[in-house]
Amino acid sequence: MNSIAENLNEIKSSIPKEIKLIAVSKTYPPETIMEAYNAGHHIFGENKVQELVAKYEALPKDIEWHLIGHLQTNKVKYVAPFISLIHSIDSFKLLQEVNKQAQKNSRIIDCLLQIYIAKEETKFGFSFEESTDLLSSSQLKELKNIRIVGLMGMATNTDNTEQIKNEFKSLSEFYKKLQTLNLKLEFLSMGMSSDYKIAIAEGSNTIRVGSAIFGKRNYH
Ligand SMILES: *Cc1c(COP(=O)(O)O)cnc(C)c1O
């Protein structure tokens, strides 16, 4: 088995260097994260607020933390002081709460809209139409302490690579369409361990990779 440093090296050398790599450290203990940190990787993603806050407190303060999982409005206050990027904005109500907590912390918090592209019932997110409406709404302009800087999507969990490719392609085309509407988006967050190569081929510039770096995860 490769070390974490070797896995990181292998992934980084196989992707264009302008791709942003989020090392998804959910379920792995702080010591494991430190192996990646000591290998020079300082960008990590977590999907649960409680776990994220505990790790933020335990680990070096120059880590850039990303929240990639569903965020409940009543938990925004715990991450607002330090979060770098929230990938998982899935309602306007959540965005309003992020804005409110950002204001309390005198911060501007960068956010991605999570877009629903998978053929699965359980995935959170906006449809293309809902997100277009949101991005062009006057209500959004009132939220001065958040910035929408891109989109995030997850493909269906399937072995059908053609389907995964088509789902990523649809999000990538939507992202490009928004650019032509002069919405200055920087991040297209799509791709995980199993599908990041397909995602990059379809235009992703931000990948969220966990098990390919840290090894198999133990869910309990
Ligand atoms: C867990 C997770 C990932 C990473 O998954 P791996 O298969 O371990 O690479 C990426 N994105 C989200 C939203 C996740 O919850």
Short mmCIF file of N, CA and C and ligand atoms in Angstrom, two decimals, residues 24 26 47 68 152 154 192-193 208-211 217, ligand 1:
data_model
loop_
_atom_site.label_atom_id
_atom_site.label_comp_id
_atom_site.label_asym_id
_atom_site.label_seq_id
_atom_site.Cartn_x
_atom_site.Cartn_y
_atom_site.Cartn_z
N VAL A 24 -10.39 15.15 0.80
CA VAL A 24 -11.58 14.94 1.64
C VAL A 24 -11.21 14.03 2.81
N LYS A 26 -12.93 13.51 5.73
CA LYS A 26 -14.02 13.03 6.61
C LYS A 26 -13.73 11.59 7.07
N ASN A 47 -17.50 16.83 5.60
CA ASN A 47 -18.92 16.90 5.29
C ASN A 47 -19.82 17.05 6.51
N ILE A 68 -18.19 20.31 2.38
CA ILE A 68 -18.69 19.70 1.14
C ILE A 68 -20.01 18.95 1.36
N MET A 152 -21.20 23.21 -7.68
CA MET A 152 -20.72 21.88 -7.28
C MET A 152 -21.77 20.85 -7.71
N MET A 154 -22.50 16.32 -8.01
CA MET A 154 -22.09 14.92 -7.83
C MET A 154 -22.82 14.05 -8.84
N MET A 192 -14.81 12.95 -7.71
CA MET A 192 -14.33 12.34 -6.47
C MET A 192 -13.35 11.22 -6.85
N SER A 193 -12.95 10.40 -5.88
CA SER A 193 -11.93 9.38 -6.17
C SER A 193 -12.26 8.55 -7.41
N ARG A 208 -12.75 16.80 -5.43
CA ARG A 208 -12.86 16.48 -4.00
C ARG A 208 -12.53 15.00 -3.84
N VAL A 209 -11.31 14.72 -3.42
CA VAL A 209 -10.83 13.34 -3.44
C VAL A 209 -10.47 12.87 -2.03
N GLY A 210 -11.09 11.80 -1.58
CA GLY A 210 -10.84 11.27 -0.25
C GLY A 210 -10.11 9.94 -0.26
N SER A 211 -10.83 8.87 -0.54
CA SER A 211 -10.27 7.53 -0.37
C SER A 211 -9.05 7.25 -1.26
N ARG A 217 -12.27 3.98 3.63
CA ARG A 217 -12.87 4.61 4.80
C ARG A 217 -13.64 3.57 5.61
C1 LIG B 1 -16.99 11.82 0.61
C2 LIG B 1 -17.16 12.84 -0.43
C3 LIG B 1 -16.21 13.01 -1.44
C4 LIG B 1 -14.96 12.14 -1.59
O1 LIG B 1 -15.30 10.82 -1.80
P1 LIG B 1 -14.14 9.73 -2.15
O2 LIG B 1 -14.87 8.68 -2.87
O3 LIG B 1 -13.58 9.29 -0.85
O4 LIG B 1 -13.13 10.43 -2.98
C5 LIG B 1 -16.42 14.02 -2.37
N1 LIG B 1 -17.50 14.82 -2.30
C6 LIG B 1 -18.43 14.70 -1.35
C7 LIG B 1 -19.59 15.62 -1.35
C8 LIG B 1 -18.30 13.71 -0.39
O5 LIG B 1 -19.24 13.60 0.57
#
